[in-house]
Amino acid sequence: MRAVLYGSYGGVEVMQWGNIPLPKPGHHQILVRTIATSLNPVDWRIRNGEMQLMVNNKFPKGIGLDFAGIVEAVGKDVSRFNVGDEVFGLLSYQNAGSIAEYVIADEKLTTKKPIGISFEEAASLPMAGVASLTALIDKGKISGNMNVLINGCTGGVGQLAVMIAKNAGAHVTGTCSTQAKEKAKQLGVDIVIDFTKDNVLEMEQAFDLIFDTAGNLSYNNCKSILKSQGVFLELNITISNLFFGWYNNMFSSKKVRSIIAKPSLDKIVLLGNLASKGKLKPIIGKQYMLKDALEAYKNVENGEKNIGKTIVVNSM
C-alpha cells in the first residue's frame, strides 16, 4: 500500500511517498481502508520532533492521526466491529500514519460512523473535537452562565469549540478573518470580532474562559480581559509554557491550562453522537486527493488560509 513516510525529524521536506506491505491487524486491531483523513497541527509537531517525549524514535514514521473509512479485516479478539463497517477514530501519537491507503487502528480508539454524517465530516472530528472537549469541559468546566472567547473560531478546532460552548449554553465571542465572519455567525457565535479590523484585547468585557485555538495570544496579554477566576486555555504546549502555568497557578486566581488532547474513545463516541444529532456540524474546508497530501501539508504549514478543516480524501 502507499503511505506518506519520513525517515528523520524535520520539515515538510522529510516526507515522501513510500510503498509498504499491507499490514495485518493484531488481536485487538482492525484494518481500515481510509476514505478521508484530516490535517492537524500535532501532525507536524510530531514530525518536527517537538513531541519526542510522547512518541517512540523508530523510523520510518507515518503522519496523520484522524481517519474515517471502511473495515477490511479484524483481529481475532475484536468484538465491536465487522468487515464492511463504516468507522472513524484516532491513531495514537506513537502509531501515526493515517495519510495512507489503509491504517491499522486500535479497537479502543475507533467507533462506528453515524449514518447521517459523511466520511469527510467524521474525519474532521476526532483530534480537533477531543482537544475542544478537553479544553472547555475538562479544563474549563464550562457552564451556561459563562462568557467565552474562542480565538480562531472558524478553524478546525475553533469551529467545534464554538458548537460545544453553545451546546453548553455559554455566550460566545469569536475572532476570525473578514471572509470568515458569515461562517462564524452561522456557527452561532454571539459576537464576531474581525481580527483584521479590531483588537479583541481592547474589549471592555471580561471572559470566564479564553480558548486560544489560533496560537497567537498569550496569558500575559489576555489578563486584562480575563475575569478574576477566569481560565486561559492554550494549545501551544512547550516546556516553558507548562512551567509558567504551574508557577502562575500557585499564586494567581486567574489560571492557565495547557491542553494535551489525549486520545479517548469516550470522547470520540460523544463527538459522533453529537454530530448524529446535529449538535456538531463541522465545516469542511479545502479538500485534497490522497495523491496530493504532501502539497496539502506544505500549503497548510506555510499558512494557507482556510475556513474549517483541511481534508485529504482517498478516492474509492
XYZ file of C-alpha atoms in Angstrom, residues 177-188 192:
13
model
C -10.932 36.952 9.412
C -13.205 39.179 7.350
C -14.049 36.402 4.899
C -14.998 34.035 7.745
C -17.427 36.356 9.548
C -20.565 34.922 7.958
C -19.461 31.363 8.768
C -18.866 32.431 12.376
C -22.391 33.796 12.595
C -23.765 30.578 11.103
C -21.916 28.622 13.791
C -23.790 30.619 16.428
C -17.880 38.200 15.958
